[in-house]
mmCIF file of C-alpha atoms in Angstrom:
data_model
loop_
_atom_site.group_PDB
_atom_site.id
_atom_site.type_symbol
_atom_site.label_atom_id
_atom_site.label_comp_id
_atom_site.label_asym_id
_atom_site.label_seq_id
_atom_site.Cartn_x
_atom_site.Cartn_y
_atom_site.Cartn_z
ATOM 1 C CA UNK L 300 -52.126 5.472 -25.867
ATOM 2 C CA UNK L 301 -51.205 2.275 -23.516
ATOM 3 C CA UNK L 302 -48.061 1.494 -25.541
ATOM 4 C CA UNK L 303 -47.327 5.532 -24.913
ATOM 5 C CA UNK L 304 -48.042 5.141 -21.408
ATOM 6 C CA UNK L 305 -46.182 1.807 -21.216
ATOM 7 C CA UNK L 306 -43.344 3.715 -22.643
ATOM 8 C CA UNK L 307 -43.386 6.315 -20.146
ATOM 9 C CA UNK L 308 -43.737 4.037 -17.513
ATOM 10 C CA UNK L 309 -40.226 2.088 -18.561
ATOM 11 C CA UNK L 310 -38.230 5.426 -19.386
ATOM 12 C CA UNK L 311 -39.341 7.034 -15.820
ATOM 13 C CA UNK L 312 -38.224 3.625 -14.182
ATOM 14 C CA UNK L 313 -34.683 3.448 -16.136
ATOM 15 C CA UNK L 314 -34.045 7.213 -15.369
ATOM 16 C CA UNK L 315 -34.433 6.385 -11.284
ATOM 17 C CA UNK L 316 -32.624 3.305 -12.097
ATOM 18 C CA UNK L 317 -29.951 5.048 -13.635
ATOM 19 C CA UNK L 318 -30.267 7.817 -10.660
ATOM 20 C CA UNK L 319 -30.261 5.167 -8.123
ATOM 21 C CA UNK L 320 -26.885 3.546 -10.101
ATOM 22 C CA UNK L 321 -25.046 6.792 -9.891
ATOM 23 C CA UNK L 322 -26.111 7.602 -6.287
ATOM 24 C CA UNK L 323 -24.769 3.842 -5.365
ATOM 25 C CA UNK L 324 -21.716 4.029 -6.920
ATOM 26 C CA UNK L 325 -20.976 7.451 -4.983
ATOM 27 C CA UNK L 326 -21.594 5.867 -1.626
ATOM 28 C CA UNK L 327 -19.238 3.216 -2.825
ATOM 29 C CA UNK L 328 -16.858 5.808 -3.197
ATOM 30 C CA UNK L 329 -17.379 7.225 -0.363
ATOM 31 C CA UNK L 330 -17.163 4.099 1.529
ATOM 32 C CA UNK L 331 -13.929 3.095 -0.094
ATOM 33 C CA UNK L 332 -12.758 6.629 0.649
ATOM 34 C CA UNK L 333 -13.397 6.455 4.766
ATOM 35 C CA UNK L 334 -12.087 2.886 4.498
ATOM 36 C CA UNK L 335 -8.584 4.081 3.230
ATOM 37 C CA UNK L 336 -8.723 7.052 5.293
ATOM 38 C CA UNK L 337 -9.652 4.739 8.506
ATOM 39 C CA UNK L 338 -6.985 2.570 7.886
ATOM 40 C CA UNK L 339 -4.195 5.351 7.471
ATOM 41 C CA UNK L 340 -5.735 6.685 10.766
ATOM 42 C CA UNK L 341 -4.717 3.025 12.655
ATOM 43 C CA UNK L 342 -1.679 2.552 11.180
ATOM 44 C CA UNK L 343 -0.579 6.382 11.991
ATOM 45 C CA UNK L 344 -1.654 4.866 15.998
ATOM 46 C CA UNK L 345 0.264 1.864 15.466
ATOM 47 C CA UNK L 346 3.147 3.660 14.986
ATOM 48 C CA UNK L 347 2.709 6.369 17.111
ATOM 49 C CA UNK L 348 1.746 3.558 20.134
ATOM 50 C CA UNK L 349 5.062 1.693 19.002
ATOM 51 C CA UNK L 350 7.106 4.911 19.418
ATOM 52 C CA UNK L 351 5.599 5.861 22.764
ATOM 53 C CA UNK L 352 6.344 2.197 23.506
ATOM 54 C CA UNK L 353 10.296 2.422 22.613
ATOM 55 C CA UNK L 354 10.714 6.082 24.460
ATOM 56 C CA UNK L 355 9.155 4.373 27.509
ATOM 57 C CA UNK L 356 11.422 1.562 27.755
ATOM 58 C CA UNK L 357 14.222 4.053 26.949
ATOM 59 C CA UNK L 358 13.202 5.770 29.864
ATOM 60 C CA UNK L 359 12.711 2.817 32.237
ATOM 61 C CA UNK L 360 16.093 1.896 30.998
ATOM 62 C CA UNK L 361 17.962 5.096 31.855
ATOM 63 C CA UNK L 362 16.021 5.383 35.682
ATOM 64 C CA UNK L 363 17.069 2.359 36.110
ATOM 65 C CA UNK L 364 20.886 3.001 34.870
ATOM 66 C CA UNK L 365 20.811 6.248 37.333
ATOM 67 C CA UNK L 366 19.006 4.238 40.684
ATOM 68 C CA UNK L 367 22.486 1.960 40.362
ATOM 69 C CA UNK L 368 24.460 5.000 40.073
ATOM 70 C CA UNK L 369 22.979 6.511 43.386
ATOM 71 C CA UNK L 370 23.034 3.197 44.916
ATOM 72 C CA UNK L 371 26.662 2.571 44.261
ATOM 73 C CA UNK L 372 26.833 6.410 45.460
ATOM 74 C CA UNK L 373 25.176 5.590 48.583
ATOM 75 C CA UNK L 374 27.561 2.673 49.472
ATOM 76 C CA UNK L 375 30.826 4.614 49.185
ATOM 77 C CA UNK L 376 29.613 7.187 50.838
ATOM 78 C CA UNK L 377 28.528 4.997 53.668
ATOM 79 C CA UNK L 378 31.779 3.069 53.290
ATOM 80 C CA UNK L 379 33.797 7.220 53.398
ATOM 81 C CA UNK L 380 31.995 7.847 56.036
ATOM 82 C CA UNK L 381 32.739 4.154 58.327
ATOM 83 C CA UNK L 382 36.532 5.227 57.371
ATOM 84 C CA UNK L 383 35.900 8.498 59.056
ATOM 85 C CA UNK L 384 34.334 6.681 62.197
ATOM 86 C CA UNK L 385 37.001 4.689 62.203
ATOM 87 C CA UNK L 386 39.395 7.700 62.892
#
């Protein structure tokens, strides 16, 4: 009766083993999964910061293209108008 209880005993503990195994290698899974998805999420930022980044200095770039124009604008329309004082 021992050795049957013994036996018990040691198939009970490898069937939560074996439970415990399988529910251990899912959380691995699942780990690995949010891992991958995690880093697909920052380098989808990355390049989504980077673009942001290059239409910003686009940007900068052309306000700064159209504040020369309406400078250079601004001084021959002063210099038009000196001519017309002049008259």
């Amino acid at each position: 009766k021992d050795l049957d209880a013994n036996i018990d005993t040691v198939i009970d503990y490898a069937k939560k083993q074996y439970e415990q195994n399988l529910k251990i290698k899912d959380l691995r899974n699942k780990i690995t999964m949010l891992e991958k998805s995690l880093s697909q999420i920052v380098q989808d930022f990355e390049k989504e910061k980077e673009l942001l980044k290059y239409q910003n200095e686009q940007i900068e770039q052309e306000q700064e293209e159209d504040i020369m124009n309406y400078k250079e604008q601004i001084r021959l329309k002063e210099r038009e108008i000196k001519n017309i004082k002049a008259l």
